[in-house]
Tab-separated table of C-alpha atoms and ligand atoms in Angstrom:
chain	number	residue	atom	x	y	z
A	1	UNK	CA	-2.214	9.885	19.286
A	2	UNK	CA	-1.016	8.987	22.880
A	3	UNK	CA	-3.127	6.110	23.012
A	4	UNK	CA	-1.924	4.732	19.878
A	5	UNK	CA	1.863	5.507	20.881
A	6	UNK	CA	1.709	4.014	23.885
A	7	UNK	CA	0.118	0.601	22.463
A	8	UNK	CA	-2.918	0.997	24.662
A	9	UNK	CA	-4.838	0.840	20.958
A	10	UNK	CA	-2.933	-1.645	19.275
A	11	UNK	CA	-3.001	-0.065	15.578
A	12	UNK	CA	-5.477	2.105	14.300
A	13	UNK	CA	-7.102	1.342	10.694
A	14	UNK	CA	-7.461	3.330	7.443
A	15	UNK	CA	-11.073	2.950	6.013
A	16	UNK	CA	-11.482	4.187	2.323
A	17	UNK	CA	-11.331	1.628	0.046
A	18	UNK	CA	-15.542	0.224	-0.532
A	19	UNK	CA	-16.181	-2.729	-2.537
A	20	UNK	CA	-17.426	-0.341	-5.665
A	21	UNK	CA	-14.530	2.239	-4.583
A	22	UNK	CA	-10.741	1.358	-5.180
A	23	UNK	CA	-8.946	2.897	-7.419
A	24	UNK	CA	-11.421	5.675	-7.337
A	25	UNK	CA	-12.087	6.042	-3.635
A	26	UNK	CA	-14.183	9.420	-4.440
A	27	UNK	CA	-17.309	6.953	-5.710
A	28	UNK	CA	-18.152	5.741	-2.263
A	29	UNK	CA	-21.356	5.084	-1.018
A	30	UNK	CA	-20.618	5.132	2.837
A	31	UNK	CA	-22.954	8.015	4.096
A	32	UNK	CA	-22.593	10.419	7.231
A	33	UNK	CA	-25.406	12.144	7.831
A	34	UNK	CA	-26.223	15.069	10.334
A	35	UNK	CA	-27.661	13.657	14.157
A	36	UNK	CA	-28.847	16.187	16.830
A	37	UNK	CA	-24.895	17.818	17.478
A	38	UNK	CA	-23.360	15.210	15.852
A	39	UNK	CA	-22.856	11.961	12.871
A	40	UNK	CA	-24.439	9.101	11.769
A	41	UNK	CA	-22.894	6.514	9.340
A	42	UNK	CA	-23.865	3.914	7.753
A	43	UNK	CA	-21.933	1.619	4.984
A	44	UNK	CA	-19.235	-1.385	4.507
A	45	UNK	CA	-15.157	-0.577	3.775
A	46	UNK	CA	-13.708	-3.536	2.777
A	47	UNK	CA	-9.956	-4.840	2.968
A	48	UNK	CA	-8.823	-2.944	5.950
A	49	UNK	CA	-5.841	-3.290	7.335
A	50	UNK	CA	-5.445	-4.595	11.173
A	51	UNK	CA	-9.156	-3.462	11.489
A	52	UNK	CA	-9.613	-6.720	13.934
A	53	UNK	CA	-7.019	-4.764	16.195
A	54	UNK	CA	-7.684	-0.984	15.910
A	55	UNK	CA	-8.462	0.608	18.724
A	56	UNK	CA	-9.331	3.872	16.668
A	57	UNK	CA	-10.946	4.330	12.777
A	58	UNK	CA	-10.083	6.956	10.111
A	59	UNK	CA	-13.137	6.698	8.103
A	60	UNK	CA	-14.281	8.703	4.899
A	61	UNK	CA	-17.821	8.733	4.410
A	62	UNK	CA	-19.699	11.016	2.131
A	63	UNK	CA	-21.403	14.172	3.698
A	64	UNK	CA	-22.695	16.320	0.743
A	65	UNK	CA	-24.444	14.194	-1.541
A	66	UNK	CA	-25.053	16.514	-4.158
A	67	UNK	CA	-21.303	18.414	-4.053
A	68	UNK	CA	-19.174	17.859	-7.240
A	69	UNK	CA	-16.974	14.634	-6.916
A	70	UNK	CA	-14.566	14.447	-4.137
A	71	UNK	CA	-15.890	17.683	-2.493
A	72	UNK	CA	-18.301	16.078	-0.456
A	73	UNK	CA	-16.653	13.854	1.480
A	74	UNK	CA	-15.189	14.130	4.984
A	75	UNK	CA	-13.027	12.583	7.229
A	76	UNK	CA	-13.789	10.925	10.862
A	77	UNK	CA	-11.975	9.443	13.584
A	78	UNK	CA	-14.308	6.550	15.031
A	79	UNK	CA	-13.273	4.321	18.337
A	80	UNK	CA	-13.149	0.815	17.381
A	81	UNK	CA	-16.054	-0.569	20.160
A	82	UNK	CA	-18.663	2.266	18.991
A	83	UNK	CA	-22.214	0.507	18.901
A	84	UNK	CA	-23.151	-0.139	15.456
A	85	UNK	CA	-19.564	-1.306	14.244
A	86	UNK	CA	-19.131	-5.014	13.285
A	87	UNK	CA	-15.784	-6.211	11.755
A	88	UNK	CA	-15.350	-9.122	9.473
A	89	UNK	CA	-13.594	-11.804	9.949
A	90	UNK	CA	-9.786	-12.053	8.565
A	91	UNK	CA	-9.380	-12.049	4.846
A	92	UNK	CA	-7.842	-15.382	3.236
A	93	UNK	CA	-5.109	-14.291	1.192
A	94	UNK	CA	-1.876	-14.387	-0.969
A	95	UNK	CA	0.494	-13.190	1.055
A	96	UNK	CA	1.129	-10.662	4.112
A	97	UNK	CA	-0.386	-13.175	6.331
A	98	UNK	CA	1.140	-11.852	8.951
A	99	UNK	CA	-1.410	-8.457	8.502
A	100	UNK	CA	-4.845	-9.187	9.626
A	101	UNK	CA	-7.275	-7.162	6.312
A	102	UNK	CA	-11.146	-7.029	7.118
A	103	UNK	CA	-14.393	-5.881	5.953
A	104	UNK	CA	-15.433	-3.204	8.413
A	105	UNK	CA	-19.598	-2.278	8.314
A	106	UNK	CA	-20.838	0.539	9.990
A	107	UNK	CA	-24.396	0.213	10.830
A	108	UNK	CA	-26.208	3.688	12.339
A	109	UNK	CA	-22.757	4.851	14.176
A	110	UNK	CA	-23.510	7.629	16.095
A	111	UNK	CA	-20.084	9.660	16.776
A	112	UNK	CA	-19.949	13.196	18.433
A	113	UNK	CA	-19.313	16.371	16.208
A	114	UNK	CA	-15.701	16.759	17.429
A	115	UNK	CA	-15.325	13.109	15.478
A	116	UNK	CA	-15.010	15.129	12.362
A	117	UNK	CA	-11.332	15.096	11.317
A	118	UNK	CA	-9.967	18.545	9.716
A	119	UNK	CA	-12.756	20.348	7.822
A	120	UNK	CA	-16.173	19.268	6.861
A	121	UNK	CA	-16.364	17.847	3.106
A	122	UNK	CA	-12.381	18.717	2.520
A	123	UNK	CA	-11.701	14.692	3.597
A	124	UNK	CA	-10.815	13.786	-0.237
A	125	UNK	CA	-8.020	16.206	-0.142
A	126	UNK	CA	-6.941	14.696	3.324
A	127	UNK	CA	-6.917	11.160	2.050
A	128	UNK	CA	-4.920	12.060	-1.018
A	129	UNK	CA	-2.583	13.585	0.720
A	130	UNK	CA	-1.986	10.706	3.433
A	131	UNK	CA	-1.623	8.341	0.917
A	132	UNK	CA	1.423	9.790	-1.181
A	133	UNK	CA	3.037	10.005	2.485
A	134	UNK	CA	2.120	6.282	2.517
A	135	UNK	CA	3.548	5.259	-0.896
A	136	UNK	CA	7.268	6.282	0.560
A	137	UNK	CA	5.791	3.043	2.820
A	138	UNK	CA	4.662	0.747	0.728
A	139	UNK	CA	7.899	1.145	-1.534
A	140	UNK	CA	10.082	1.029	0.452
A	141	UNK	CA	8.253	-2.476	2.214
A	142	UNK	CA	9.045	-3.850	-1.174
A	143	UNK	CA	12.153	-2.576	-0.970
A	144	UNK	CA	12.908	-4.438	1.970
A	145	UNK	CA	11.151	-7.553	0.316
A	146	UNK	CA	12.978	-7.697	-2.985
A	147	UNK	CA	16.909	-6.901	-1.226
A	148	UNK	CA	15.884	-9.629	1.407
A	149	UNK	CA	14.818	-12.132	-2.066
A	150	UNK	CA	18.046	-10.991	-3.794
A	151	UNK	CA	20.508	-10.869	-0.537
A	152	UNK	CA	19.068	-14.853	0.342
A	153	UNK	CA	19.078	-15.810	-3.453
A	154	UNK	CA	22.842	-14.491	-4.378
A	155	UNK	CA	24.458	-16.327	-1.126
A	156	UNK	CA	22.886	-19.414	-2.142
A	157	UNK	CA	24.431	-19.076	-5.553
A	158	UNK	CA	28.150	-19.119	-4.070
A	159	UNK	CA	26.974	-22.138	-2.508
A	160	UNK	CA	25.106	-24.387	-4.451
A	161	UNK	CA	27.286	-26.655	-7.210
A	162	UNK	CA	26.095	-27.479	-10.849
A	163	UNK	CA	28.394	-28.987	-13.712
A	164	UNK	CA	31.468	-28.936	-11.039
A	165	UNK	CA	31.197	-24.727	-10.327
A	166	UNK	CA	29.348	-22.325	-7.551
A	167	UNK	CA	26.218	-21.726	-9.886
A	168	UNK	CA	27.818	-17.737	-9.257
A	169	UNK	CA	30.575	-19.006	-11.805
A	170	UNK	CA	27.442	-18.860	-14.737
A	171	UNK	CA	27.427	-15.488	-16.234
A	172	UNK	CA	24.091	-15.720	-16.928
A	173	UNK	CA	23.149	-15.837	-13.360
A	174	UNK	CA	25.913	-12.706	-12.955
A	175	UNK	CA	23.721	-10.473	-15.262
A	176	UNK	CA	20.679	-11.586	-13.069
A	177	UNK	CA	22.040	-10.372	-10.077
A	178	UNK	CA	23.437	-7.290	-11.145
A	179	UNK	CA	20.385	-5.830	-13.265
A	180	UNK	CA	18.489	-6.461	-9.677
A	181	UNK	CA	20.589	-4.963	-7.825
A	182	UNK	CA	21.096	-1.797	-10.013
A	183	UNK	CA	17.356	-1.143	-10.153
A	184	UNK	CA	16.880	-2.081	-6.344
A	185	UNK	CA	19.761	0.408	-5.618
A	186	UNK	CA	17.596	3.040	-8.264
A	187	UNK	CA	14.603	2.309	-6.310
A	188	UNK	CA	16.571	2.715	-2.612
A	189	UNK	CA	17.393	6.664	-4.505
A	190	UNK	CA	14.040	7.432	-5.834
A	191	UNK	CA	12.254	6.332	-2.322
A	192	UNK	CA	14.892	8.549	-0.443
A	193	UNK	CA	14.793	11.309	-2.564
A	194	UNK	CA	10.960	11.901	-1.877
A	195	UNK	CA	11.336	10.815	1.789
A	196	UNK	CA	13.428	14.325	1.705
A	197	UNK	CA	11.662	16.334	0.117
A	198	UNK	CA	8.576	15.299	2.601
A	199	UNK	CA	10.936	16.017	5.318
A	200	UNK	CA	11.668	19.017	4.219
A	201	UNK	CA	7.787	20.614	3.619
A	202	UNK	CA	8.738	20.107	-0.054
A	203	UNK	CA	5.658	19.078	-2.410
A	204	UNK	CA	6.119	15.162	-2.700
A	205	UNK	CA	3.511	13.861	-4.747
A	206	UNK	CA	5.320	13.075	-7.834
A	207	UNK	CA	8.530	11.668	-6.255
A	208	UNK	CA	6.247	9.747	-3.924
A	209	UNK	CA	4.474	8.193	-6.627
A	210	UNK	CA	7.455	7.098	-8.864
A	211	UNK	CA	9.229	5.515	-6.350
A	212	UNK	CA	6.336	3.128	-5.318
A	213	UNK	CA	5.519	2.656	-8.894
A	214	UNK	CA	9.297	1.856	-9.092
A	215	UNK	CA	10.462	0.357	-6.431
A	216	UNK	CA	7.381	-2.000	-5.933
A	217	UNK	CA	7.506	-3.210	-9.515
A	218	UNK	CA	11.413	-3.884	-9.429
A	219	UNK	CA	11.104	-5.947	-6.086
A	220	UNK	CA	8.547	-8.216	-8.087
A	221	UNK	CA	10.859	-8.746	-10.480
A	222	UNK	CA	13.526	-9.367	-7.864
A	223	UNK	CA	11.039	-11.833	-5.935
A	224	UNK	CA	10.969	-13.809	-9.454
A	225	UNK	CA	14.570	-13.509	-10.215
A	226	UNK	CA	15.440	-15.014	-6.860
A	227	UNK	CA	12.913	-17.477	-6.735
A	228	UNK	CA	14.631	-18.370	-10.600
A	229	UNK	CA	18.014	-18.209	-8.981
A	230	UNK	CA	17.377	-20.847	-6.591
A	231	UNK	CA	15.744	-23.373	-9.457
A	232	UNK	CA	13.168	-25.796	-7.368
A	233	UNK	CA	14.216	-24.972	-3.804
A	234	UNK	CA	12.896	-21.452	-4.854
A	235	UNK	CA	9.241	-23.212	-5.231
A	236	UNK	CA	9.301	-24.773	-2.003
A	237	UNK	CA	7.873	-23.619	1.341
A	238	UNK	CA	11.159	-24.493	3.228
A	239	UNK	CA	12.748	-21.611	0.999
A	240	UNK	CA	12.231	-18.204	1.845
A	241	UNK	CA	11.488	-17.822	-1.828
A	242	UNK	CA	8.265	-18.912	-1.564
A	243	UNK	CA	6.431	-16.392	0.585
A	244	UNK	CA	8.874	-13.291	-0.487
A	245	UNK	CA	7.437	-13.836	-3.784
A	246	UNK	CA	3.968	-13.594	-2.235
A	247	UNK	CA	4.347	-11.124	0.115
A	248	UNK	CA	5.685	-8.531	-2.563
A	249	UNK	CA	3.029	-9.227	-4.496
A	250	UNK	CA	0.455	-7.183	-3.138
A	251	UNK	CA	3.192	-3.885	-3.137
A	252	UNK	CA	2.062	-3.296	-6.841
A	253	UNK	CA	-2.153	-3.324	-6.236
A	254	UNK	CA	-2.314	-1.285	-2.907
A	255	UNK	CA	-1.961	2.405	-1.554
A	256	UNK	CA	-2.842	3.200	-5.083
A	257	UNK	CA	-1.687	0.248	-8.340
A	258	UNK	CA	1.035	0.837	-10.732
A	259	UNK	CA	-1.535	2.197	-13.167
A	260	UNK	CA	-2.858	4.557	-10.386
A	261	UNK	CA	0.364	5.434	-9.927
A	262	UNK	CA	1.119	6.483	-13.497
A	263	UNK	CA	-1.978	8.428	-13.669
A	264	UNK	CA	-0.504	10.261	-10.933
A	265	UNK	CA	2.784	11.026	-12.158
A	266	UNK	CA	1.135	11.896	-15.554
A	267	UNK	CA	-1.219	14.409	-14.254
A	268	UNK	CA	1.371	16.385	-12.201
A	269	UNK	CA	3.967	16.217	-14.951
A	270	UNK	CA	0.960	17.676	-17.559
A	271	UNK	CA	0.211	20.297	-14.885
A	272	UNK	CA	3.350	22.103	-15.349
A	273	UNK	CA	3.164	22.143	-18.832
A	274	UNK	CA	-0.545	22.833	-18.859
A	275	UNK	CA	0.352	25.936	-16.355
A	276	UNK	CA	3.574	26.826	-18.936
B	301	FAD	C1	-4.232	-6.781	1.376
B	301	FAD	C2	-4.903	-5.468	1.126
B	301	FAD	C3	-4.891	-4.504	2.123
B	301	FAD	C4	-5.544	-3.287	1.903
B	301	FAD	N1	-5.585	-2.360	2.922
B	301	FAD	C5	-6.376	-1.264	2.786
B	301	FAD	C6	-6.588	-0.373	3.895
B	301	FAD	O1	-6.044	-0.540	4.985
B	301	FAD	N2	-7.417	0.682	3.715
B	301	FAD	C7	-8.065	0.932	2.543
B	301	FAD	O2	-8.811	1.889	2.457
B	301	FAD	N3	-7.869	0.112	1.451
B	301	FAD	C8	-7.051	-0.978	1.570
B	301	FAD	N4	-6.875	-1.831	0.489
B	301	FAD	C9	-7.523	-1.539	-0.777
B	301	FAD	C10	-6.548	-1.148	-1.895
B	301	FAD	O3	-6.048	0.137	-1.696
B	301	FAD	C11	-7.293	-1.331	-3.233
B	301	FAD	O4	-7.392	-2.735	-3.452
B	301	FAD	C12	-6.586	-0.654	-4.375
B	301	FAD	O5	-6.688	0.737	-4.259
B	301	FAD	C13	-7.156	-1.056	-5.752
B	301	FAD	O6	-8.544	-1.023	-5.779
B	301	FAD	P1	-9.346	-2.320	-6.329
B	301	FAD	O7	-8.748	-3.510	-5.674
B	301	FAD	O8	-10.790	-2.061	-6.116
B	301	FAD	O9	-9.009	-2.390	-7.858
B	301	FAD	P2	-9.789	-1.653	-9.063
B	301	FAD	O10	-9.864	-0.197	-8.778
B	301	FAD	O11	-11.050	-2.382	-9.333
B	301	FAD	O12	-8.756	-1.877	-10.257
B	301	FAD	C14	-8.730	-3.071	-11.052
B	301	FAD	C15	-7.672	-2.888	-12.119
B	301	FAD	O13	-8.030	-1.776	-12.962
B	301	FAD	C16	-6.982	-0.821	-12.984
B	301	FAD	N5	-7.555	0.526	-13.101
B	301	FAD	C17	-8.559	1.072	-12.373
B	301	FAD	N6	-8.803	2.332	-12.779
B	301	FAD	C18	-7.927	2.594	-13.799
B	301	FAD	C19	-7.677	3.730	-14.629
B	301	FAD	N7	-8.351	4.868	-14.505
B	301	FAD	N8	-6.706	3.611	-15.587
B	301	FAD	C20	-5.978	2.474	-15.717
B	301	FAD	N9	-6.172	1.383	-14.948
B	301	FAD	C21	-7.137	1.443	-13.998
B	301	FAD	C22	-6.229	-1.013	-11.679
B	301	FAD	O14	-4.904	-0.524	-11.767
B	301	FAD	C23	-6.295	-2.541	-11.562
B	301	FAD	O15	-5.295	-3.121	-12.354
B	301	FAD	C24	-6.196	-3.035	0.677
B	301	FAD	C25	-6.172	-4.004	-0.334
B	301	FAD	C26	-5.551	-5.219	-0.121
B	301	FAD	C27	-5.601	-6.254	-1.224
């Protein structure tokens, strides 16, 4: 931790996802097995992000082979450097070019035993629980994406002039900007509500989930809307348009999709009731 606060590692990188493991990170195939007093691991985790600049590695990696699903896996911390590790070269993508996301292959690491991170084959539970503190995130990045879309896109409609009026004149438009900006305000309340309740050692999961289900799937919408508001200046690269409406894009597939996400919420809403 002081090395990453201090920026002496840049970032540090969170390896789950495999190319047969997404949305159900408990199938991987990346293997740690026992070495004198300490690991070996061998496998591939694709689409990391800012692996090309981590100084340090969460990795999950299956321990106990033959343990139900999800109860044999466990949790390392790996220094970026370690002989064995080769990183891929920089994904092309969509959007959120500014984020370097790489393939990560991990060929006979050797790590020490104090590499293990929390308890041996209880890493499943410790990457479920890091990523509904991570969906507060990644909602409330497209949060910040969709206001920025909407905050650009209704300025420019005071200003631009169409049949002799501010296009802002158009009620049409009107209804645009205020159905965004009611469910980007809903989504501002659902992401803060569960940022509180984390803050306050309150169970999260749900909340968490909702709001980047929510909030990620209204700032597509806004994306489009604004990109509509601004008719063919929206479309083109000199408009900030153009790469909001990429960038958000990606808010809906990771730390979990929107269907992910509703499993979620559906499974701890059924709980209750199933408890009742
Ligand atoms: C730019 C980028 C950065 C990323 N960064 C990281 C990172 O740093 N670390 C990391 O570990 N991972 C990272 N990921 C991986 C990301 O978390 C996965 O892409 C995501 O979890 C979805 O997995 P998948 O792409 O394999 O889709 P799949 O799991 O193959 O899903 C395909 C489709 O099927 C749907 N689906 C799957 N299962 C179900 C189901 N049971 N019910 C209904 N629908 C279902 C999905 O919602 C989706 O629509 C990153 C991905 C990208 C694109």
């Amino acid at each position: 931790m002081p090395r990453l606060c201090s920026g002496d590692y840049l970032s540090g990188s969170f390896c789950l996802t495999e190319a047969g493991a997404g949305s159900d990170p408990a199938s991987m195939r990346t293997r740690a097995e026992r070495s004198g007093d300490g690991w070996c691991l061998n496998g591939t985790k694709q689409w990391i992000t800012s692996a090309e600049f981590a100084g340090i590695y969460v990795v999950w990696a299956v321990t106990d082979p033959e343990a139900p699903k999800g109860k044999g896996i466990s949790c390392f911390l790996i220094e970026a450097g370690s002989d064995g590790i080769q990183v891929g070269p920089a994904e092309q993508k969509m959007g959120q070019r500014g984020s370097a996301t790489n393939e990560v292959h991990f060929d006979n690491v050797r790590v020490p035993g104090s590499a293990l991170l929390g308890r041996l084959n209880d890493g499943y539970r410790i990457a479920v629980s890091e990523l509904a503190g991570g969906r507060i995130g990644i909602g409330s990045l497209a949060l910040g994406i969709g206001l920025a879309a909407m905050d650009y896109a209704t300025r420019y409609t005071t200003e631009r002039q169409q049949f002799g009026h501010p296009i802002a004149d158009f009620q049409g438009l009107q209804w645009m900007i205020a159905d965004r900006a009611t469910e980007l305000e809903a989504a501002r309340l659902l992401l803060m509500s569960a940022a509180d309740r984390k803050e306050k050692g309150q169970s999260f999961t749900r909340e968490a989930s909702m709001a980047k289900l929510f909030a990620s799937e209204k700032a597509n919408q806004a994306c489009y809307t604004a990109l509509q508001l601004l008719g063919g200046y929206g479309y083109m690269q000199e408009y900030p348009l153009e790469r909001l409406t990429r960038d958000v894009r990606i808010t809906t597939l990771y730390e979990g999709t929107s269907e992910v996400q509703r499993i979620v919420i559906a499974r701890e809403i059924l709980k209750e009731y199933r408890q009742a």
